[in-house]
């Protein structure tokens, strides 16, 4: 291996066409090193085919840098442990988070992380309504979702008899985060949280470093649930109307009748014109604790639709019946029953949570987002010019004799009487012969024998030189205008 000449050891594959070697990253390996073998002779050992023919080690591997399968696999050394960047939660002060309400708390890392087990985040609360608090207690928020992303969500359900006494909720210490959290490469995350006085913390009130989150808890209040389940009121996007190509991220937003908490992994299936009409499944991205949940759709090659929408009213799929609830835990109801005097959440698994596609509150009606991943094509208008006179003539006359559309990659055919119709050194231009040209938009002058591409705008004219190949000859220069056009 070319990371300071480490050694990968044979693991398996004898008797097959593929041998597997395992390399263990060393402390001496530099971070971000791209793995490749040291030379074409890097494979050593006794290797034979079934007939006993020996593998030749000298230059036996493919040429390096850009040619080998290992280099092009883009495997890098990652020795950097993820760290916590900030901790936030949806602000709520008046009214606060009452007893039985769920508080979603987001812990953002420096890179995507993977969770094992159920990590916890310890919160600092008060068991009395005195100010300052005379009876401090701690409560744990349990991991809820986010594994595989940069943001992990922890959920805390307010119990009876705890409060923040009007102050913002804060974690107990910089060591309040516990559990098994690693990055994709397997590096253990550094779980130290921002300082309690940092604006990146959950609830700092320090002057100049006040946290953007302001979560107030009151578990002493005798809250009575109104019994009305949350429902979807509208589906839209924050992206401007227009056409978008592959790679574009389209944030699709679902607005609810009240704040909702995400406790699982909801998905939204969009009609993107791909996947044989079954649609594209888009995962939940953010918004827990607010009225708006965001699902980020990344346009992929092959997606094409004149007006982006979801597949049907059941396109919002929940992983369990408590995936989306209001703050008090009442689960989501169907869109169709939202207008009833006493709406009742339907049975889980048969729910139409969204307005029908095309309805006034649907994505397709609220927005005009076109998904277009088909590369544009263009037509080229050309003329065949007849050059009259010999190569040594004193004058040449150029006249347009025909026109038509030239598709990308096509070549104007030479007439049978003139098989070599490009202008070449030493060629005699016969009176009445039609000369064919291929045009290349990437060139400022159009040259014979070059393929048509779409890299840049075409030249509207070209200059070609007829050279008779005689020593010392300067040839005759022809300027032909308006022989091609296009976009």
Coordinates of C-alpha atoms in Angstrom, one line a residue:
X1 CA 0.0 0.0 0.0
X2 CA 1.2 3.5 -0.8
X3 CA 0.6 5.1 2.6
X4 CA 4.1 4.7 3.9
X5 CA 4.4 1.1 2.5
X6 CA 2.0 -0.6 4.8
X7 CA 1.2 -4.3 4.1
X8 CA -2.1 -5.8 3.2
X9 CA -2.3 -9.5 4.1
X10 CA -4.0 -12.2 2.1
X11 CA -7.4 -13.2 3.5
X12 CA -9.3 -15.4 1.1
X13 CA -10.1 -16.4 -2.5
X14 CA -7.7 -19.3 -3.3
X15 CA -9.2 -21.4 -6.0
X16 CA -11.1 -18.5 -7.5
X17 CA -10.4 -15.6 -9.8
X18 CA -10.4 -13.0 -7.0
X19 CA -8.0 -12.8 -4.0
X20 CA -9.0 -10.7 -1.0
X21 CA -6.4 -8.8 1.0
X22 CA -7.0 -6.9 4.3
X23 CA -5.2 -3.7 5.3
X24 CA -5.4 -2.4 8.8
X25 CA -4.9 1.4 9.1
X26 CA -1.8 2.2 11.1
X27 CA -1.1 5.1 13.5
X28 CA 1.6 6.2 11.1
X29 CA -0.8 6.5 8.2
X30 CA -1.6 10.2 7.4
X31 CA -5.2 11.2 7.6
X32 CA -7.0 11.6 4.2
X33 CA -4.4 9.4 2.4
X34 CA -5.9 7.9 -0.7
X35 CA -5.0 4.2 -0.8
X36 CA -3.1 2.6 -3.6
X37 CA -0.5 -0.1 -4.0
X38 CA 3.2 1.0 -3.9
X39 CA 4.1 -0.2 -7.4
X40 CA 3.0 -2.5 -10.2
X41 CA 5.2 -5.2 -8.5
X42 CA 3.6 -4.8 -5.1
X43 CA 1.8 -8.2 -5.2
X44 CA 4.3 -10.8 -3.9
X45 CA 4.0 -14.4 -2.9
X46 CA 3.4 -17.8 -4.5
X47 CA 0.4 -17.6 -6.8
X48 CA -0.3 -20.1 -9.6
X49 CA -3.2 -21.0 -11.8
X50 CA -4.9 -24.4 -11.8
X51 CA -2.3 -25.7 -14.3
X52 CA 0.6 -24.6 -12.2
X53 CA 1.5 -21.5 -14.2
X54 CA 3.1 -19.0 -11.8
X55 CA 2.0 -15.4 -11.5
X56 CA 4.7 -13.0 -12.7
X57 CA 5.2 -10.4 -9.9
X58 CA 7.2 -7.9 -12.0
X59 CA 4.8 -5.2 -13.2
X60 CA 1.9 -7.6 -12.7
X61 CA -0.6 -5.1 -11.4
X62 CA -2.3 -2.5 -13.5
X63 CA -0.6 0.9 -14.0
X64 CA -1.1 3.2 -11.1
X65 CA -2.8 6.6 -10.5
X66 CA -6.0 6.7 -12.4
X67 CA -5.8 3.2 -13.8
X68 CA -5.9 0.8 -10.9
X69 CA -9.1 -0.4 -9.4
X70 CA -7.9 0.4 -5.9
X71 CA -7.1 4.0 -6.7
X72 CA -10.3 4.6 -8.6
X73 CA -12.3 3.1 -5.7
X74 CA -11.6 6.3 -3.7
X75 CA -10.7 4.7 -0.4
X76 CA -9.2 7.2 2.1
X77 CA -7.7 6.9 5.5
X78 CA -10.0 8.6 8.1
X79 CA -8.5 9.0 11.5
X80 CA -10.4 12.1 12.6
X81 CA -13.0 11.5 15.4
X82 CA -16.4 13.3 15.1
X83 CA -17.1 16.1 17.6
X84 CA -20.2 17.8 18.8
X85 CA -20.8 21.1 17.1
X86 CA -24.0 22.4 18.8
X87 CA -27.1 21.3 20.7
X88 CA -30.5 22.8 19.8
X89 CA -34.2 22.4 20.4
X90 CA -37.4 24.1 19.2
X91 CA -38.0 27.2 21.4
X92 CA -41.2 27.3 23.4
X93 CA -41.7 29.7 26.3
X94 CA -45.4 30.9 26.4
X95 CA -46.9 28.4 26.6
X96 CA -44.0 26.2 27.7
X97 CA -43.6 22.5 27.4
X98 CA -46.1 21.1 29.8
X99 CA -46.4 17.8 31.5
X100 CA -46.4 14.8 29.0
X101 CA -45.1 17.1 26.3
X102 CA -42.2 15.7 24.2
X103 CA -39.1 17.9 23.7
X104 CA -37.0 16.9 20.7
X105 CA -33.3 17.9 21.2
X106 CA -30.9 17.9 18.3
X107 CA -27.2 17.1 18.8
X108 CA -25.2 18.1 15.7
X109 CA -21.8 16.5 15.0
X110 CA -18.9 17.5 12.7
X111 CA -19.7 14.6 10.4
X112 CA -22.2 11.8 9.9
X113 CA -22.3 9.4 12.8
X114 CA -23.7 5.9 13.4
X115 CA -25.5 5.0 16.7
X116 CA -25.3 1.6 18.5
X117 CA -27.8 1.0 21.3
X118 CA -29.6 3.9 22.9
X119 CA -27.5 6.9 23.8
X120 CA -28.8 9.4 26.4
X121 CA -28.5 13.1 27.1
X122 CA -28.8 14.1 30.8
X123 CA -30.8 17.3 31.4
X124 CA -30.7 19.6 34.4
X125 CA -34.1 20.3 35.9
X126 CA -35.7 21.5 39.2
X127 CA -38.1 19.6 41.4
X128 CA -39.4 22.8 43.0
X129 CA -40.9 26.0 41.8
X130 CA -38.6 28.1 43.9
X131 CA -36.2 30.6 42.3
X132 CA -33.3 29.9 42.4
X133 CA -33.9 26.2 42.3
X134 CA -33.6 24.6 45.7
X135 CA -34.0 21.0 44.5
X136 CA -32.0 20.3 41.4
X137 CA -32.6 16.9 39.6
X138 CA -31.6 15.3 36.4
X139 CA -33.6 13.6 33.7
X140 CA -32.5 11.6 30.7
X141 CA -33.5 12.3 27.1
X142 CA -33.3 9.1 25.0
X143 CA -32.0 8.8 21.5
X144 CA -34.8 8.9 19.0
X145 CA -33.4 9.1 15.4
X146 CA -30.7 10.4 13.1
X147 CA -28.2 7.5 12.9
X148 CA -26.2 7.8 9.6
X149 CA -26.5 11.6 9.5
X150 CA -24.8 14.6 11.2
X151 CA -27.8 15.3 13.6
X152 CA -29.0 12.9 16.3
X153 CA -32.3 13.6 17.9
X154 CA -33.0 12.9 21.6
X155 CA -36.5 13.0 23.0
X156 CA -37.5 14.0 26.5
X157 CA -41.0 13.6 27.8
X158 CA -41.8 16.1 30.6
X159 CA -42.8 14.3 33.8
X160 CA -44.9 15.6 36.6
X161 CA -43.1 17.8 39.1
X162 CA -40.1 19.1 37.1
X163 CA -39.6 22.6 35.8
X164 CA -36.9 25.0 34.5
X165 CA -38.6 27.9 36.5
X166 CA -38.9 30.0 33.4
X167 CA -35.2 29.6 32.4
X168 CA -34.0 27.8 29.3
X169 CA -33.5 24.1 29.5
X170 CA -29.8 23.0 29.7
X171 CA -27.9 19.8 29.9
X172 CA -26.3 18.9 33.2
X173 CA -22.7 19.1 32.1
X174 CA -20.3 18.9 29.2
X175 CA -20.2 15.1 29.9
X176 CA -24.0 14.7 29.7
X177 CA -24.0 12.8 26.4
X178 CA -23.4 9.1 26.8
X179 CA -23.5 6.0 24.5
X180 CA -21.8 4.4 21.6
X181 CA -21.5 6.8 18.7
X182 CA -19.0 6.4 15.8
X183 CA -18.4 7.9 12.4
X184 CA -18.8 5.8 9.3
X185 CA -15.1 4.8 9.4
X186 CA -15.5 3.5 13.0
X187 CA -13.8 6.3 14.9
X188 CA -15.3 6.8 18.3
X189 CA -17.1 10.2 18.6
X190 CA -15.8 12.6 21.1
X191 CA -18.9 13.1 23.2
X192 CA -17.9 16.3 25.0
X193 CA -20.6 18.9 24.7
X194 CA -20.2 22.7 24.2
X195 CA -19.5 24.6 27.4
X196 CA -22.6 25.5 29.4
X197 CA -21.8 29.2 28.7
X198 CA -21.4 28.7 25.0
X199 CA -24.0 29.9 22.5
X200 CA -23.6 26.4 20.9
X201 CA -25.1 24.8 24.0
X202 CA -28.7 24.0 24.6
X203 CA -29.6 26.8 26.9
X204 CA -26.8 29.3 27.7
X205 CA -28.0 32.6 29.2
X206 CA -24.5 34.1 29.4
X207 CA -24.3 37.6 28.1
X208 CA -22.9 37.6 24.5
X209 CA -23.3 33.9 24.3
X210 CA -27.1 33.4 24.6
X211 CA -28.2 30.1 23.0
X212 CA -30.7 30.4 20.1
X213 CA -32.8 27.7 21.7
X214 CA -35.1 28.8 24.5
X215 CA -36.9 25.7 25.9
X216 CA -39.0 26.3 29.0
X217 CA -40.5 23.4 30.9
X218 CA -43.4 23.4 33.4
X219 CA -44.3 19.9 34.7
X220 CA -46.4 21.4 37.5
X221 CA -49.1 22.8 35.3
X222 CA -52.2 20.6 35.1
X223 CA -52.4 20.6 31.3
X224 CA -55.5 19.1 29.8
X225 CA -55.1 17.8 26.3
X226 CA -57.6 19.3 23.9
X227 CA -58.1 15.9 22.3
X228 CA -57.6 17.2 18.7
X229 CA -55.0 15.2 16.8
X230 CA -52.5 17.0 14.5
X231 CA -53.2 17.0 10.8
X232 CA -51.5 18.0 7.6
X233 CA -52.6 21.4 6.3
X234 CA -50.4 21.9 3.3
X235 CA -47.5 20.5 1.3
X236 CA -45.0 22.8 -0.5
X237 CA -41.3 23.6 -1.0
X238 CA -39.0 26.4 -0.1
X239 CA -37.3 26.0 -3.5
X240 CA -38.2 28.6 -6.1
X241 CA -40.4 27.5 -9.0
X242 CA -38.4 26.4 -12.0
X243 CA -36.6 23.5 -13.7
X244 CA -33.9 21.5 -11.9
X245 CA -31.4 18.9 -13.0
X246 CA -29.7 15.9 -11.4
X247 CA -27.9 16.7 -8.1
X248 CA -30.3 19.5 -7.0
X249 CA -31.7 19.1 -3.5
X250 CA -35.4 19.9 -3.4
X251 CA -36.7 20.5 0.2
X252 CA -40.3 19.4 0.4
X253 CA -42.1 20.8 3.4
X254 CA -45.2 19.4 5.1
X255 CA -47.1 21.9 7.4
X256 CA -49.2 20.6 10.3
X257 CA -52.0 22.1 12.3
X258 CA -49.8 22.3 15.4
X259 CA -46.3 21.5 16.5
X260 CA -45.4 17.8 16.0
X261 CA -42.7 15.5 17.2
X262 CA -41.0 12.9 15.1
X263 CA -40.3 9.7 17.0
X264 CA -39.4 7.4 14.1
X265 CA -38.4 7.5 10.5
X266 CA -41.2 8.9 8.3
X267 CA -40.8 8.9 4.5
X268 CA -42.4 10.8 1.7
X269 CA -42.8 9.1 -1.8
X270 CA -42.6 11.5 -4.7
X271 CA -43.7 11.0 -8.2
X272 CA -40.4 11.7 -10.0
X273 CA -41.1 9.7 -13.2
X274 CA -38.6 7.1 -12.1
X275 CA -38.6 3.6 -10.6
X276 CA -41.3 2.2 -13.0
X277 CA -44.0 4.6 -11.6
X278 CA -43.6 3.5 -8.0
X279 CA -42.0 6.9 -7.1
X280 CA -38.9 7.9 -5.1
X281 CA -38.8 7.4 -1.4
X282 CA -37.5 10.5 0.4
X283 CA -36.4 10.4 4.1
X284 CA -37.4 12.9 6.8
X285 CA -34.7 15.5 7.3
X286 CA -35.7 18.0 10.0
X287 CA -38.4 20.0 11.8
X288 CA -39.3 17.9 14.9
X289 CA -40.9 20.1 17.5
X290 CA -42.2 22.6 15.0
X291 CA -45.2 22.8 12.6
X292 CA -43.2 22.2 9.5
X293 CA -41.3 18.9 8.7
X294 CA -38.8 18.9 5.8
X295 CA -38.0 16.0 3.5
X296 CA -35.0 16.6 1.3
X297 CA -35.2 15.1 -2.2
X298 CA -32.0 14.9 -4.3
X299 CA -32.8 14.8 -8.0
X300 CA -31.2 11.6 -9.5
X301 CA -30.4 10.8 -13.1
X302 CA -33.5 9.5 -14.9
X303 CA -35.9 11.6 -12.8
X304 CA -38.2 13.6 -15.1
X305 CA -41.5 15.2 -14.3
X306 CA -43.2 18.4 -15.6
X307 CA -44.7 19.2 -12.1
X308 CA -43.2 17.5 -9.0
X309 CA -45.8 16.0 -6.7
X310 CA -46.2 13.0 -4.3
X311 CA -47.6 9.8 -5.6
X312 CA -50.9 9.8 -3.7
X313 CA -52.6 10.8 -0.4
X314 CA -50.8 7.9 1.4
X315 CA -47.4 9.0 0.3
X316 CA -46.5 10.0 3.8
X317 CA -45.4 6.7 5.4
X318 CA -44.9 6.3 9.2
X319 CA -42.6 3.6 10.7
X320 CA -45.0 3.1 13.6
X321 CA -48.2 4.8 14.9
X322 CA -46.2 7.1 17.1
X323 CA -43.8 8.3 14.4
X324 CA -45.5 11.7 14.2
X325 CA -47.5 13.0 17.2
X326 CA -48.3 16.4 18.7
X327 CA -46.4 17.5 21.8
X328 CA -48.7 15.7 24.1
X329 CA -48.4 12.4 22.3
X330 CA -51.6 12.4 20.3
X331 CA -50.9 10.7 17.0
X332 CA -51.4 12.1 13.5
X333 CA -54.8 11.9 11.9
X334 CA -55.8 11.5 8.3
X335 CA -56.2 14.6 6.1
X336 CA -59.7 13.6 5.2
X337 CA -61.0 13.5 8.8
X338 CA -59.4 16.8 9.8
X339 CA -62.6 18.8 9.2
X340 CA -64.8 16.6 11.3
X341 CA -66.2 18.0 14.6
X342 CA -64.7 15.1 16.5
X343 CA -61.9 13.8 14.3
X344 CA -60.5 10.4 15.2
X345 CA -57.2 9.1 14.1
X346 CA -57.7 6.2 11.6
X347 CA -56.2 2.8 12.2
X348 CA -52.4 2.8 11.6
X349 CA -51.3 1.5 8.2
X350 CA -54.3 2.6 6.2
X351 CA -53.9 6.3 6.5
X352 CA -54.2 9.0 3.9
X353 CA -52.4 11.8 5.7
X354 CA -52.0 14.2 2.7
X355 CA -54.3 16.1 0.5
X356 CA -54.9 14.4 -2.9
X357 CA -52.3 15.3 -5.5
X358 CA -53.8 18.2 -7.5
X359 CA -55.9 19.4 -4.5
X360 CA -55.5 23.0 -3.4
X361 CA -53.1 22.2 -0.6
X362 CA -50.9 19.7 -2.5
X363 CA -47.3 20.1 -3.6
X364 CA -48.1 20.2 -7.3
X365 CA -50.7 23.0 -6.8
X366 CA -48.6 25.1 -4.4
X367 CA -45.4 24.9 -6.5
X368 CA -44.4 24.5 -10.1
X369 CA -41.1 22.5 -9.9
X370 CA -40.0 20.8 -13.1
X371 CA -37.5 17.9 -12.8
X372 CA -35.5 17.6 -16.0
X373 CA -32.4 15.3 -16.2
X374 CA -32.4 14.9 -20.0
X375 CA -29.4 16.5 -21.6
X376 CA -30.4 19.1 -24.2
X377 CA -29.9 18.4 -27.9
X378 CA -29.7 21.0 -30.7
X379 CA -29.8 21.1 -34.5
X380 CA -27.1 22.7 -36.6
X381 CA -28.0 24.5 -39.9
X382 CA -25.3 24.0 -42.4
X383 CA -24.5 24.7 -46.1
X384 CA -22.6 22.7 -48.6
X385 CA -20.3 25.0 -50.6
X386 CA -19.1 24.3 -54.1
X387 CA -15.6 25.5 -54.8
X388 CA -15.0 26.3 -58.5
X389 CA -11.5 26.4 -59.9
X390 CA -8.2 24.5 -59.5
X391 CA -5.9 24.5 -56.6
X392 CA -3.6 26.8 -58.4
X393 CA -6.3 29.1 -59.7
X394 CA -6.2 32.8 -59.2
X395 CA -9.7 33.0 -57.8
X396 CA -12.2 30.8 -56.0
X397 CA -16.0 31.2 -55.9
X398 CA -18.0 29.9 -52.9
X399 CA -21.7 29.4 -53.3
X400 CA -24.3 27.8 -50.9
X401 CA -25.9 24.8 -52.6
X402 CA -28.0 23.1 -49.9
X403 CA -29.0 23.3 -46.2
X404 CA -30.6 21.1 -43.6
X405 CA -30.4 19.9 -40.0
X406 CA -27.3 18.2 -38.6
X407 CA -27.9 16.1 -35.5
X408 CA -25.3 15.8 -32.8
X409 CA -22.6 13.3 -33.8
X410 CA -23.7 13.2 -37.5
X411 CA -21.4 13.8 -40.4
X412 CA -22.4 15.4 -43.6
X413 CA -21.8 12.6 -46.2
X414 CA -19.3 13.1 -49.0
X415 CA -20.8 12.7 -52.5
X416 CA -19.9 9.6 -54.3
X417 CA -17.9 11.5 -56.8
X418 CA -15.7 13.1 -54.1
X419 CA -15.0 10.5 -51.4
X420 CA -12.3 12.7 -49.7
X421 CA -14.3 15.8 -49.4
X422 CA -12.4 17.4 -46.5
X423 CA -9.8 20.0 -47.5
X424 CA -6.5 18.3 -47.2
X425 CA -3.0 19.4 -48.2
X426 CA -2.3 18.5 -51.8
X427 CA -6.0 17.9 -52.7
X428 CA -7.2 19.3 -56.0
X429 CA -10.6 20.9 -55.6
X430 CA -12.6 19.7 -58.7
X431 CA -15.1 22.1 -60.2
X432 CA -18.6 21.5 -59.0
X433 CA -17.6 19.1 -56.1
X434 CA -19.5 19.5 -52.8
X435 CA -17.3 19.8 -49.8
X436 CA -18.6 18.3 -46.5
X437 CA -17.6 19.6 -43.0
X438 CA -18.2 18.5 -39.5
X439 CA -18.6 21.3 -37.0
X440 CA -17.3 21.4 -33.5
X441 CA -19.0 24.0 -31.2
X442 CA -16.0 23.9 -28.9
X443 CA -13.7 25.5 -31.5
X444 CA -13.7 29.1 -32.6
X445 CA -12.9 27.9 -36.2
X446 CA -14.6 24.9 -37.7
X447 CA -12.1 22.2 -38.8
X448 CA -12.7 19.3 -41.2
X449 CA -13.0 15.8 -39.8
X450 CA -13.8 16.7 -36.2
X451 CA -16.8 15.4 -34.2
X452 CA -19.8 17.5 -33.2
X453 CA -19.9 18.2 -29.4
X454 CA -22.0 20.3 -27.1
X455 CA -19.3 21.9 -24.9
X456 CA -19.6 25.5 -26.0
X457 CA -21.5 27.7 -28.3
X458 CA -20.7 27.3 -32.0
X459 CA -18.9 29.7 -34.2
X460 CA -21.2 31.3 -36.8
X461 CA -18.4 31.3 -39.4
X462 CA -15.3 29.4 -40.1
X463 CA -12.0 30.0 -41.8
X464 CA -10.4 27.1 -43.7
X465 CA -7.2 27.0 -45.6
X466 CA -6.6 25.1 -48.9
X467 CA -2.9 24.2 -49.0
X468 CA -1.5 22.4 -52.1
X469 CA 1.3 20.9 -50.1
X470 CA 4.0 22.4 -52.2
X471 CA 7.1 23.4 -50.3
X472 CA 7.0 27.1 -49.4
X473 CA 3.4 27.4 -50.4
X474 CA 1.2 29.6 -48.2
X475 CA -2.1 28.2 -49.6
X476 CA -5.3 30.1 -50.2
X477 CA -7.4 31.2 -47.3
X478 CA -11.2 30.9 -47.6
X479 CA -13.6 32.7 -45.3
X480 CA -17.1 31.3 -45.3
X481 CA -19.8 33.1 -43.4
X482 CA -23.1 31.9 -41.9
X483 CA -22.6 28.2 -42.5
X484 CA -23.7 27.1 -39.0
X485 CA -26.0 28.1 -36.2
X486 CA -27.6 26.7 -33.1
X487 CA -27.7 26.8 -29.3

